[in-house]
């Protein structure tokens, strides 16, 4: 074949594979308008949701360029195979599973005790001395009140705990302060009990919206959850709907790479609801188990935040009505009572199902988890006590309270 013939054939191939159907573009625009989403322009700055960019995984640029010449149905079908078989390794379900589970539990309790060292040290001496007193009187209760408030359990929660302690002391005819310690710890644990179905969403096709202000560890928490879900055999996808904060998309993309899960994103400044819309379509097409949606941590005012979250919720209800819904708020444990106030503000604009409490290893205010749970009636479901990917774990009230009030040697006993 001559050079001229080869160039002519190549040109014919390019024209054939790069053709765009105007009807598809019009359908996509109408679909956006029906959902109240700003579709964006058709230039290269904001990708069309039909393109593979918004529906693909984190692949090398050369591969993405080739995929643009393939129809959407083919791309989705290929991605199901890629994400399901290549990126997610088959987990060993039987080999030393019980031993590994016990080791992880002991290891995490050790990290929990270590992470709550500042909280424990801030109250340890006072806590020991108050139960060494000779009598149960008003001075005894006042000292306990001061200790609990120092741990940032809050005035309201502290008073409720002490009122219940007083009642139990009378009912059980307790006379010695030393006999009150286990009773107090038991009362605090009961304040934080979780319902049996607290984590049911992990076993269903779920859409999880993660909210919270900037700087609390929201993106990191999503990455850690994604990694853990994937290790448990779930097919996970992220949606980078925080399009306002600089570098938010890049950070979430990095976590997606580390966790080996899919991510749906657009350019910075894009309509967050458009990202959610694209992610829902991709999640259904790829048979995703859990879709984690990162949201903006700060909008201009409460009304903007409420409008944006409401818009996303409407789209989820319309596009994926069968999905199990979960809304988690991420709070920074080092901020103490400010974290409680943040939760109250977000609760006014969103139905919160659970709390992720982070950075507990850097605070003497570990009691804030007890205050949040008691005052808001919203359970703490996950806690973070370190930088490692396994340092975000499901919340266990008993282990948590034991870690705050742990004595020397308790870590080994656990």
mmCIF file of C-alpha atoms in Angstrom:
data_model
loop_
_atom_site.group_PDB
_atom_site.id
_atom_site.type_symbol
_atom_site.label_atom_id
_atom_site.label_comp_id
_atom_site.label_asym_id
_atom_site.label_seq_id
_atom_site.Cartn_x
_atom_site.Cartn_y
_atom_site.Cartn_z
ATOM 1 C CA UNK A 1 0.000 0.000 0.000
ATOM 2 C CA UNK A 2 1.371 3.387 -0.962
ATOM 3 C CA UNK A 3 1.878 6.256 1.483
ATOM 4 C CA UNK A 4 -0.983 8.243 -0.103
ATOM 5 C CA UNK A 5 -3.388 5.295 0.194
ATOM 6 C CA UNK A 6 -2.371 4.731 3.827
ATOM 7 C CA UNK A 7 -2.967 8.393 4.746
ATOM 8 C CA UNK A 8 -6.375 8.369 3.004
ATOM 9 C CA UNK A 9 -7.452 5.243 4.898
ATOM 10 C CA UNK A 10 -6.324 6.683 8.230
ATOM 11 C CA UNK A 11 -8.279 9.875 7.533
ATOM 12 C CA UNK A 12 -11.414 7.853 6.772
ATOM 13 C CA UNK A 13 -11.027 5.978 10.078
ATOM 14 C CA UNK A 14 -10.683 9.183 12.094
ATOM 15 C CA UNK A 15 -13.800 10.664 10.518
ATOM 16 C CA UNK A 16 -15.718 7.469 11.129
ATOM 17 C CA UNK A 17 -14.801 7.073 14.818
ATOM 18 C CA UNK A 18 -15.021 10.722 15.872
ATOM 19 C CA UNK A 19 -18.514 11.422 14.610
ATOM 20 C CA UNK A 20 -20.970 12.757 17.223
ATOM 21 C CA UNK A 21 -24.680 12.165 17.137
ATOM 22 C CA UNK A 22 -26.524 15.475 17.621
ATOM 23 C CA UNK A 23 -29.565 13.617 18.970
ATOM 24 C CA UNK A 24 -27.512 12.236 21.893
ATOM 25 C CA UNK A 25 -26.306 15.709 22.806
ATOM 26 C CA UNK A 26 -29.868 17.048 22.777
ATOM 27 C CA UNK A 27 -31.130 14.149 24.894
ATOM 28 C CA UNK A 28 -28.396 14.725 27.466
ATOM 29 C CA UNK A 29 -29.161 18.445 27.700
ATOM 30 C CA UNK A 30 -32.863 17.742 28.186
ATOM 31 C CA UNK A 31 -32.006 15.194 30.913
ATOM 32 C CA UNK A 32 -29.976 17.807 32.780
ATOM 33 C CA UNK A 33 -32.746 20.415 32.466
ATOM 34 C CA UNK A 34 -35.347 18.011 33.845
ATOM 35 C CA UNK A 35 -33.262 17.663 36.997
ATOM 36 C CA UNK A 36 -32.562 21.372 37.365
ATOM 37 C CA UNK A 37 -28.851 20.938 36.663
ATOM 38 C CA UNK A 38 -26.609 23.370 34.875
ATOM 39 C CA UNK A 39 -25.194 21.295 31.983
ATOM 40 C CA UNK A 40 -22.259 23.616 31.344
ATOM 41 C CA UNK A 41 -20.760 24.538 28.017
ATOM 42 C CA UNK A 42 -19.736 22.135 25.294
ATOM 43 C CA UNK A 43 -16.114 23.225 25.233
ATOM 44 C CA UNK A 44 -13.238 21.243 26.698
ATOM 45 C CA UNK A 45 -13.271 22.985 30.100
ATOM 46 C CA UNK A 46 -16.435 21.241 31.357
ATOM 47 C CA UNK A 47 -16.759 17.670 30.065
ATOM 48 C CA UNK A 48 -20.074 16.370 28.793
ATOM 49 C CA UNK A 49 -21.496 13.667 31.129
ATOM 50 C CA UNK A 50 -21.815 11.335 28.137
ATOM 51 C CA UNK A 51 -18.044 11.417 27.695
ATOM 52 C CA UNK A 52 -15.946 8.737 29.267
ATOM 53 C CA UNK A 53 -14.041 11.334 31.369
ATOM 54 C CA UNK A 54 -16.900 11.776 33.813
ATOM 55 C CA UNK A 55 -17.796 8.107 33.901
ATOM 56 C CA UNK A 56 -14.341 6.507 33.793
ATOM 57 C CA UNK A 57 -11.860 5.511 36.376
ATOM 58 C CA UNK A 58 -8.492 7.067 36.993
ATOM 59 C CA UNK A 59 -6.726 5.853 33.865
ATOM 60 C CA UNK A 60 -3.682 7.125 31.975
ATOM 61 C CA UNK A 61 -4.460 9.994 29.603
ATOM 62 C CA UNK A 62 -3.575 7.945 26.512
ATOM 63 C CA UNK A 63 -6.164 5.300 27.379
ATOM 64 C CA UNK A 64 -8.843 7.949 28.006
ATOM 65 C CA UNK A 65 -8.228 9.492 24.619
ATOM 66 C CA UNK A 66 -8.815 6.158 22.929
ATOM 67 C CA UNK A 67 -11.960 5.452 24.973
ATOM 68 C CA UNK A 68 -13.642 8.620 23.664
ATOM 69 C CA UNK A 69 -14.091 6.875 20.316
ATOM 70 C CA UNK A 70 -16.182 4.116 21.887
ATOM 71 C CA UNK A 71 -19.919 4.332 22.466
ATOM 72 C CA UNK A 72 -21.192 4.982 26.001
ATOM 73 C CA UNK A 73 -22.727 1.513 26.302
ATOM 74 C CA UNK A 74 -19.406 -0.098 25.381
ATOM 75 C CA UNK A 75 -17.504 2.088 27.871
ATOM 76 C CA UNK A 76 -19.848 1.257 30.712
ATOM 77 C CA UNK A 77 -19.730 -2.441 29.913
ATOM 78 C CA UNK A 78 -15.929 -2.442 29.761
ATOM 79 C CA UNK A 79 -15.619 -0.454 32.977
ATOM 80 C CA UNK A 80 -17.819 -2.938 34.835
ATOM 81 C CA UNK A 81 -15.346 -5.656 33.937
ATOM 82 C CA UNK A 82 -12.275 -3.523 34.681
ATOM 83 C CA UNK A 83 -13.438 -2.186 38.031
ATOM 84 C CA UNK A 84 -14.962 -5.438 39.155
ATOM 85 C CA UNK A 85 -12.282 -7.897 38.138
ATOM 86 C CA UNK A 86 -8.945 -6.148 37.763
ATOM 87 C CA UNK A 87 -8.899 -3.363 40.357
ATOM 88 C CA UNK A 88 -10.640 -5.233 43.178
ATOM 89 C CA UNK A 89 -8.650 -8.293 44.200
ATOM 90 C CA UNK A 90 -10.496 -11.346 45.485
ATOM 91 C CA UNK A 91 -10.300 -11.405 49.258
ATOM 92 C CA UNK A 92 -9.306 -14.526 51.155
ATOM 93 C CA UNK A 93 -12.376 -15.285 53.234
ATOM 94 C CA UNK A 94 -11.200 -18.277 55.240
ATOM 95 C CA UNK A 95 -7.466 -18.080 55.935
ATOM 96 C CA UNK A 96 -6.929 -17.199 59.595
ATOM 97 C CA UNK A 97 -10.018 -14.938 59.505
ATOM 98 C CA UNK A 98 -10.878 -15.349 63.185
ATOM 99 C CA UNK A 99 -7.300 -14.836 64.329
ATOM 100 C CA UNK A 100 -6.956 -11.746 62.140
ATOM 101 C CA UNK A 101 -10.250 -10.349 63.441
ATOM 102 C CA UNK A 102 -9.193 -10.779 67.084
ATOM 103 C CA UNK A 103 -5.802 -9.213 66.341
ATOM 104 C CA UNK A 104 -7.411 -6.201 64.672
ATOM 105 C CA UNK A 105 -9.805 -5.674 67.587
ATOM 106 C CA UNK A 106 -6.994 -5.793 70.131
ATOM 107 C CA UNK A 107 -4.813 -3.593 67.975
ATOM 108 C CA UNK A 108 -7.496 -0.984 67.523
ATOM 109 C CA UNK A 109 -8.320 -0.898 71.227
ATOM 110 C CA UNK A 110 -4.644 -0.317 71.868
ATOM 111 C CA UNK A 111 -4.641 2.570 69.366
ATOM 112 C CA UNK A 112 -7.878 3.855 70.893
ATOM 113 C CA UNK A 113 -6.371 3.887 74.379
ATOM 114 C CA UNK A 114 -3.259 5.572 72.994
ATOM 115 C CA UNK A 115 -5.300 8.060 71.000
ATOM 116 C CA UNK A 116 -7.370 9.064 74.025
ATOM 117 C CA UNK A 117 -4.322 9.462 76.257
ATOM 118 C CA UNK A 118 -4.706 13.243 76.481
ATOM 119 C CA UNK A 119 -8.323 12.951 77.550
ATOM 120 C CA UNK A 120 -7.525 10.244 80.081
ATOM 121 C CA UNK A 121 -4.530 12.093 81.527
ATOM 122 C CA UNK A 122 -6.543 15.284 81.923
ATOM 123 C CA UNK A 123 -8.988 13.578 84.270
ATOM 124 C CA UNK A 124 -7.080 10.538 85.633
ATOM 125 C CA UNK A 125 -5.785 11.977 88.909
ATOM 126 C CA UNK A 126 -9.034 13.737 89.735
ATOM 127 C CA UNK A 127 -11.056 10.697 88.775
ATOM 128 C CA UNK A 128 -9.025 8.436 91.061
ATOM 129 C CA UNK A 129 -9.105 10.808 94.023
ATOM 130 C CA UNK A 130 -12.836 11.509 93.921
ATOM 131 C CA UNK A 131 -13.656 7.805 94.282
ATOM 132 C CA UNK A 132 -11.183 7.546 97.166
ATOM 133 C CA UNK A 133 -13.312 9.941 99.219
ATOM 134 C CA UNK A 134 -14.921 8.821 102.464
ATOM 135 C CA UNK A 135 -18.497 9.895 101.846
ATOM 136 C CA UNK A 136 -21.034 10.332 99.072
ATOM 137 C CA UNK A 137 -22.161 13.915 99.542
ATOM 138 C CA UNK A 138 -22.676 17.083 97.480
ATOM 139 C CA UNK A 139 -18.929 17.690 97.357
ATOM 140 C CA UNK A 140 -18.533 14.246 95.769
ATOM 141 C CA UNK A 141 -21.062 15.045 93.026
ATOM 142 C CA UNK A 142 -19.624 18.515 92.440
ATOM 143 C CA UNK A 143 -16.139 17.079 91.914
ATOM 144 C CA UNK A 144 -17.518 14.516 89.475
ATOM 145 C CA UNK A 145 -19.338 17.281 87.622
ATOM 146 C CA UNK A 146 -16.118 19.240 87.214
ATOM 147 C CA UNK A 147 -14.223 16.177 85.959
ATOM 148 C CA UNK A 148 -16.794 15.290 83.319
ATOM 149 C CA UNK A 149 -17.062 18.857 82.072
ATOM 150 C CA UNK A 150 -13.254 19.009 81.826
ATOM 151 C CA UNK A 151 -13.473 16.031 79.457
ATOM 152 C CA UNK A 152 -15.865 18.159 77.345
ATOM 153 C CA UNK A 153 -18.960 16.104 77.945
ATOM 154 C CA UNK A 154 -20.911 19.347 78.182
ATOM 155 C CA UNK A 155 -23.024 20.755 81.011
ATOM 156 C CA UNK A 156 -26.323 19.256 79.853
ATOM 157 C CA UNK A 157 -24.941 15.754 79.315
ATOM 158 C CA UNK A 158 -22.986 15.862 82.563
ATOM 159 C CA UNK A 159 -26.068 16.865 84.589
ATOM 160 C CA UNK A 160 -28.122 14.067 83.032
ATOM 161 C CA UNK A 161 -25.422 11.523 83.856
ATOM 162 C CA UNK A 162 -25.140 12.715 87.454
ATOM 163 C CA UNK A 163 -28.915 12.777 87.923
ATOM 164 C CA UNK A 164 -29.064 9.149 86.847
ATOM 165 C CA UNK A 165 -26.122 8.326 89.135
ATOM 166 C CA UNK A 166 -27.907 9.903 92.107
ATOM 167 C CA UNK A 167 -31.028 7.844 91.419
ATOM 168 C CA UNK A 168 -29.080 4.591 91.148
ATOM 169 C CA UNK A 169 -27.120 5.314 94.333
ATOM 170 C CA UNK A 170 -30.400 5.724 96.207
ATOM 171 C CA UNK A 171 -32.014 2.648 94.649
ATOM 172 C CA UNK A 172 -29.025 0.412 95.339
ATOM 173 C CA UNK A 173 -28.329 1.966 98.757
ATOM 174 C CA UNK A 174 -24.688 2.589 97.874
ATOM 175 C CA UNK A 175 -22.685 4.201 100.670
ATOM 176 C CA UNK A 176 -19.069 4.157 99.491
ATOM 177 C CA UNK A 177 -17.739 6.381 96.664
ATOM 178 C CA UNK A 178 -15.531 3.552 95.371
ATOM 179 C CA UNK A 179 -18.667 1.563 94.583
ATOM 180 C CA UNK A 180 -19.879 4.321 92.273
ATOM 181 C CA UNK A 181 -17.079 4.154 89.715
ATOM 182 C CA UNK A 182 -18.295 1.116 87.762
ATOM 183 C CA UNK A 183 -21.843 2.417 88.008
ATOM 184 C CA UNK A 184 -20.848 5.770 86.506
ATOM 185 C CA UNK A 185 -18.983 4.120 83.642
ATOM 186 C CA UNK A 186 -21.988 1.881 82.968
ATOM 187 C CA UNK A 187 -24.336 4.890 82.832
ATOM 188 C CA UNK A 188 -22.064 6.669 80.352
ATOM 189 C CA UNK A 189 -21.948 3.574 78.124
ATOM 190 C CA UNK A 190 -25.738 3.386 78.114
ATOM 191 C CA UNK A 191 -25.849 7.015 76.929
ATOM 192 C CA UNK A 192 -24.067 5.953 73.727
ATOM 193 C CA UNK A 193 -25.733 2.702 72.766
ATOM 194 C CA UNK A 194 -26.119 2.000 69.037
ATOM 195 C CA UNK A 195 -29.161 0.459 67.383
ATOM 196 C CA UNK A 196 -28.761 -3.000 65.896
ATOM 197 C CA UNK A 197 -29.379 -1.702 62.361
ATOM 198 C CA UNK A 198 -26.820 1.155 62.633
ATOM 199 C CA UNK A 199 -24.616 -0.330 59.896
ATOM 200 C CA UNK A 200 -27.224 -2.075 57.755
ATOM 201 C CA UNK A 201 -26.544 0.276 54.848
ATOM 202 C CA UNK A 202 -23.133 -1.362 54.377
ATOM 203 C CA UNK A 203 -24.880 -4.556 53.254
ATOM 204 C CA UNK A 204 -27.219 -2.869 50.757
ATOM 205 C CA UNK A 205 -27.002 -0.870 47.556
ATOM 206 C CA UNK A 206 -26.394 2.487 49.210
ATOM 207 C CA UNK A 207 -25.833 6.152 48.488
ATOM 208 C CA UNK A 208 -23.873 7.784 51.304
ATOM 209 C CA UNK A 209 -23.694 11.580 51.451
ATOM 210 C CA UNK A 210 -20.801 12.869 53.589
ATOM 211 C CA UNK A 211 -21.142 16.422 54.916
ATOM 212 C CA UNK A 212 -19.134 18.704 57.203
ATOM 213 C CA UNK A 213 -17.134 21.930 57.228
ATOM 214 C CA UNK A 214 -13.718 22.223 55.592
ATOM 215 C CA UNK A 215 -10.717 20.988 57.545
ATOM 216 C CA UNK A 216 -12.407 18.304 59.655
ATOM 217 C CA UNK A 217 -10.988 15.381 57.676
ATOM 218 C CA UNK A 218 -13.998 14.792 55.416
ATOM 219 C CA UNK A 219 -12.098 13.766 52.273
ATOM 220 C CA UNK A 220 -9.711 11.582 54.270
ATOM 221 C CA UNK A 221 -12.612 9.860 56.037
ATOM 222 C CA UNK A 222 -14.275 9.092 52.696
ATOM 223 C CA UNK A 223 -11.034 7.591 51.428
ATOM 224 C CA UNK A 224 -10.622 5.420 54.507
ATOM 225 C CA UNK A 225 -14.234 4.229 54.371
ATOM 226 C CA UNK A 226 -13.874 3.405 50.687
ATOM 227 C CA UNK A 227 -10.748 1.366 51.345
ATOM 228 C CA UNK A 228 -12.381 -0.588 54.151
ATOM 229 C CA UNK A 229 -15.564 -1.258 52.193
ATOM 230 C CA UNK A 230 -13.525 -2.508 49.244
ATOM 231 C CA UNK A 231 -11.481 -4.795 51.487
ATOM 232 C CA UNK A 232 -14.778 -6.221 52.707
ATOM 233 C CA UNK A 233 -15.633 -7.200 49.148
ATOM 234 C CA UNK A 234 -17.844 -4.234 48.256
ATOM 235 C CA UNK A 235 -17.724 -2.424 44.936
ATOM 236 C CA UNK A 236 -17.276 1.236 45.834
ATOM 237 C CA UNK A 237 -17.472 4.493 43.922
ATOM 238 C CA UNK A 238 -16.704 8.087 44.947
ATOM 239 C CA UNK A 239 -18.380 11.250 43.668
ATOM 240 C CA UNK A 240 -16.346 14.475 43.920
ATOM 241 C CA UNK A 241 -19.265 16.869 44.470
ATOM 242 C CA UNK A 242 -17.166 19.376 46.440
ATOM 243 C CA UNK A 243 -16.431 21.483 43.379
ATOM 244 C CA UNK A 244 -15.952 24.740 45.301
ATOM 245 C CA UNK A 245 -12.820 24.068 47.352
ATOM 246 C CA UNK A 246 -9.513 24.237 45.524
ATOM 247 C CA UNK A 247 -7.751 20.859 45.335
ATOM 248 C CA UNK A 248 -10.760 18.953 46.756
ATOM 249 C CA UNK A 249 -11.173 16.974 43.540
ATOM 250 C CA UNK A 250 -7.456 16.189 43.339
ATOM 251 C CA UNK A 251 -7.380 15.003 46.956
ATOM 252 C CA UNK A 252 -10.369 12.721 46.501
ATOM 253 C CA UNK A 253 -8.884 11.385 43.253
ATOM 254 C CA UNK A 254 -5.680 10.526 45.106
ATOM 255 C CA UNK A 255 -7.701 8.633 47.728
ATOM 256 C CA UNK A 256 -9.584 6.815 44.963
ATOM 257 C CA UNK A 257 -6.260 5.687 43.519
ATOM 258 C CA UNK A 258 -4.978 4.540 46.891
ATOM 259 C CA UNK A 259 -8.240 2.721 47.676
ATOM 260 C CA UNK A 260 -8.495 1.262 44.161
ATOM 261 C CA UNK A 261 -12.068 2.433 43.633
ATOM 262 C CA UNK A 262 -13.854 4.365 40.866
ATOM 263 C CA UNK A 263 -14.396 8.121 41.044
ATOM 264 C CA UNK A 264 -16.748 10.442 39.162
ATOM 265 C CA UNK A 265 -15.678 14.074 38.876
ATOM 266 C CA UNK A 266 -15.901 17.212 36.781
ATOM 267 C CA UNK A 267 -13.885 20.413 36.688
ATOM 268 C CA UNK A 268 -13.564 22.800 39.634
ATOM 269 C CA UNK A 269 -16.546 25.142 39.761
ATOM 270 C CA UNK A 270 -18.938 22.696 38.073
ATOM 271 C CA UNK A 271 -22.476 22.191 39.363
ATOM 272 C CA UNK A 272 -22.201 19.705 42.294
ATOM 273 C CA UNK A 273 -25.601 18.255 41.442
ATOM 274 C CA UNK A 274 -24.355 17.476 37.927
ATOM 275 C CA UNK A 275 -21.566 15.401 39.470
ATOM 276 C CA UNK A 276 -24.101 13.562 41.638
ATOM 277 C CA UNK A 277 -26.317 12.981 38.598
ATOM 278 C CA UNK A 278 -23.427 11.490 36.618
ATOM 279 C CA UNK A 279 -22.313 9.381 39.583
ATOM 280 C CA UNK A 280 -25.779 7.889 40.095
ATOM 281 C CA UNK A 281 -26.011 6.837 36.449
ATOM 282 C CA UNK A 282 -22.535 5.319 36.564
ATOM 283 C CA UNK A 283 -23.175 3.569 39.910
ATOM 284 C CA UNK A 284 -26.289 1.864 38.558
ATOM 285 C CA UNK A 285 -24.600 0.911 35.288
ATOM 286 C CA UNK A 286 -21.573 -0.584 37.050
ATOM 287 C CA UNK A 287 -23.629 -2.304 39.753
ATOM 288 C CA UNK A 288 -21.829 -0.379 42.502
ATOM 289 C CA UNK A 289 -22.578 -1.426 46.093
ATOM 290 C CA UNK A 290 -21.765 1.838 47.866
ATOM 291 C CA UNK A 291 -21.576 5.329 46.372
ATOM 292 C CA UNK A 292 -19.773 7.849 48.621
ATOM 293 C CA UNK A 293 -20.556 11.498 47.821
ATOM 294 C CA UNK A 294 -18.166 14.226 48.971
ATOM 295 C CA UNK A 295 -19.947 17.573 49.427
ATOM 296 C CA UNK A 296 -18.901 21.202 49.796
ATOM 297 C CA UNK A 297 -17.855 22.112 53.322
ATOM 298 C CA UNK A 298 -18.770 25.759 53.072
ATOM 299 C CA UNK A 299 -21.295 27.709 51.049
ATOM 300 C CA UNK A 300 -22.115 31.404 51.332
ATOM 301 C CA UNK A 301 -24.838 30.940 53.929
ATOM 302 C CA UNK A 302 -27.174 28.388 55.479
ATOM 303 C CA UNK A 303 -29.795 28.889 52.768
ATOM 304 C CA UNK A 304 -27.287 28.087 50.006
ATOM 305 C CA UNK A 305 -26.214 24.961 51.868
ATOM 306 C CA UNK A 306 -29.806 23.874 52.388
ATOM 307 C CA UNK A 307 -30.682 24.510 48.735
ATOM 308 C CA UNK A 308 -27.669 22.569 47.452
ATOM 309 C CA UNK A 309 -28.238 19.562 49.716
ATOM 310 C CA UNK A 310 -31.969 19.566 48.905
ATOM 311 C CA UNK A 311 -31.185 19.634 45.194
ATOM 312 C CA UNK A 312 -28.842 16.658 45.525
ATOM 313 C CA UNK A 313 -31.396 14.729 47.572
ATOM 314 C CA UNK A 314 -34.118 15.328 44.999
ATOM 315 C CA UNK A 315 -31.872 14.007 42.241
ATOM 316 C CA UNK A 316 -30.954 10.919 44.277
ATOM 317 C CA UNK A 317 -34.637 10.233 45.037
ATOM 318 C CA UNK A 318 -35.523 10.573 41.354
ATOM 319 C CA UNK A 319 -32.588 8.756 39.776
ATOM 320 C CA UNK A 320 -31.999 5.999 42.336
ATOM 321 C CA UNK A 321 -35.174 5.566 44.438
ATOM 322 C CA UNK A 322 -34.319 1.994 45.429
ATOM 323 C CA UNK A 323 -30.995 2.899 47.027
ATOM 324 C CA UNK A 324 -30.540 2.827 50.789
ATOM 325 C CA UNK A 325 -29.798 6.382 51.956
ATOM 326 C CA UNK A 326 -27.239 7.396 54.586
ATOM 327 C CA UNK A 327 -26.011 10.855 55.582
ATOM 328 C CA UNK A 328 -22.865 11.070 57.702
ATOM 329 C CA UNK A 329 -21.410 14.264 59.178
ATOM 330 C CA UNK A 330 -17.683 14.496 59.869
ATOM 331 C CA UNK A 331 -16.659 16.403 63.010
ATOM 332 C CA UNK A 332 -13.207 17.312 64.326
ATOM 333 C CA UNK A 333 -12.831 15.996 67.879
ATOM 334 C CA UNK A 334 -10.169 18.592 68.719
ATOM 335 C CA UNK A 335 -12.733 21.414 68.474
ATOM 336 C CA UNK A 336 -14.758 20.156 71.425
ATOM 337 C CA UNK A 337 -18.036 22.006 71.912
ATOM 338 C CA UNK A 338 -17.598 23.734 68.537
ATOM 339 C CA UNK A 339 -18.063 20.325 66.934
ATOM 340 C CA UNK A 340 -21.363 20.005 68.754
ATOM 341 C CA UNK A 341 -22.470 23.395 67.432
ATOM 342 C CA UNK A 342 -21.510 22.422 63.879
ATOM 343 C CA UNK A 343 -23.594 19.276 64.172
ATOM 344 C CA UNK A 344 -26.568 21.305 65.391
ATOM 345 C CA UNK A 345 -26.275 23.682 62.427
ATOM 346 C CA UNK A 346 -26.089 20.890 59.864
ATOM 347 C CA UNK A 347 -28.952 19.031 61.529
ATOM 348 C CA UNK A 348 -31.181 21.991 60.708
ATOM 349 C CA UNK A 349 -30.609 21.486 56.976
ATOM 350 C CA UNK A 350 -30.055 17.726 56.671
ATOM 351 C CA UNK A 351 -31.310 14.467 58.157
ATOM 352 C CA UNK A 352 -28.140 13.135 59.764
ATOM 353 C CA UNK A 353 -27.936 9.373 60.306
ATOM 354 C CA UNK A 354 -24.527 9.182 61.932
ATOM 355 C CA UNK A 355 -21.329 10.941 62.930
ATOM 356 C CA UNK A 356 -17.706 10.370 61.990
ATOM 357 C CA UNK A 357 -15.548 11.821 64.769
ATOM 358 C CA UNK A 358 -11.937 12.442 63.709
ATOM 359 C CA UNK A 359 -8.616 13.498 65.242
ATOM 360 C CA UNK A 360 -9.378 12.136 68.706
ATOM 361 C CA UNK A 361 -5.698 11.271 69.099
ATOM 362 C CA UNK A 362 -4.843 14.982 69.285
ATOM 363 C CA UNK A 363 -7.307 16.179 71.893
ATOM 364 C CA UNK A 364 -7.994 16.186 75.620
ATOM 365 C CA UNK A 365 -11.700 16.615 74.789
ATOM 366 C CA UNK A 366 -12.590 13.015 73.986
ATOM 367 C CA UNK A 367 -15.773 13.309 75.994
ATOM 368 C CA UNK A 368 -17.281 15.332 73.170
ATOM 369 C CA UNK A 369 -18.398 12.070 71.526
ATOM 370 C CA UNK A 370 -20.578 11.390 74.562
ATOM 371 C CA UNK A 371 -22.010 14.929 74.506
ATOM 372 C CA UNK A 372 -22.831 14.832 70.780
ATOM 373 C CA UNK A 373 -24.522 11.467 71.023
ATOM 374 C CA UNK A 374 -26.552 12.431 74.098
ATOM 375 C CA UNK A 375 -27.600 15.952 73.096
ATOM 376 C CA UNK A 376 -28.369 15.391 69.419
ATOM 377 C CA UNK A 377 -29.708 11.875 69.544
ATOM 378 C CA UNK A 378 -27.445 11.112 66.561
ATOM 379 C CA UNK A 379 -25.113 8.143 67.027
ATOM 380 C CA UNK A 380 -21.372 8.301 66.569
ATOM 381 C CA UNK A 381 -20.752 5.526 64.012
ATOM 382 C CA UNK A 382 -17.042 5.898 63.209
ATOM 383 C CA UNK A 383 -14.075 7.338 65.056
ATOM 384 C CA UNK A 384 -10.583 8.241 63.919
ATOM 385 C CA UNK A 385 -7.643 7.964 66.284
ATOM 386 C CA UNK A 386 -4.694 8.259 63.913
ATOM 387 C CA UNK A 387 -3.400 8.953 60.421
ATOM 388 C CA UNK A 388 -3.329 5.343 59.229
ATOM 389 C CA UNK A 389 -5.940 3.989 56.839
ATOM 390 C CA UNK A 390 -7.080 1.496 59.500
ATOM 391 C CA UNK A 391 -7.323 4.138 62.233
ATOM 392 C CA UNK A 392 -10.913 4.944 61.270
ATOM 393 C CA UNK A 393 -13.113 2.251 62.758
ATOM 394 C CA UNK A 394 -16.695 1.524 63.707
ATOM 395 C CA UNK A 395 -17.614 3.055 67.013
ATOM 396 C CA UNK A 396 -17.871 0.697 69.963
ATOM 397 C CA UNK A 397 -19.292 2.545 73.031
ATOM 398 C CA UNK A 398 -17.911 0.056 75.516
ATOM 399 C CA UNK A 399 -14.366 0.153 74.161
ATOM 400 C CA UNK A 400 -14.504 3.931 73.831
ATOM 401 C CA UNK A 401 -15.580 4.580 77.423
ATOM 402 C CA UNK A 402 -13.144 1.955 78.695
ATOM 403 C CA UNK A 403 -10.353 3.729 76.796
ATOM 404 C CA UNK A 404 -11.204 7.090 78.427
ATOM 405 C CA UNK A 405 -11.281 5.643 81.919
ATOM 406 C CA UNK A 406 -8.722 2.863 81.340
ATOM 407 C CA UNK A 407 -6.297 2.012 84.101
ATOM 408 C CA UNK A 408 -2.756 0.827 83.601
ATOM 409 C CA UNK A 409 -2.753 -2.682 82.168
ATOM 410 C CA UNK A 410 -6.251 -2.466 80.701
ATOM 411 C CA UNK A 411 -4.905 -2.566 77.137
ATOM 412 C CA UNK A 412 -3.325 -5.989 77.663
ATOM 413 C CA UNK A 413 -6.458 -7.293 79.378
ATOM 414 C CA UNK A 414 -8.631 -6.279 76.450
#
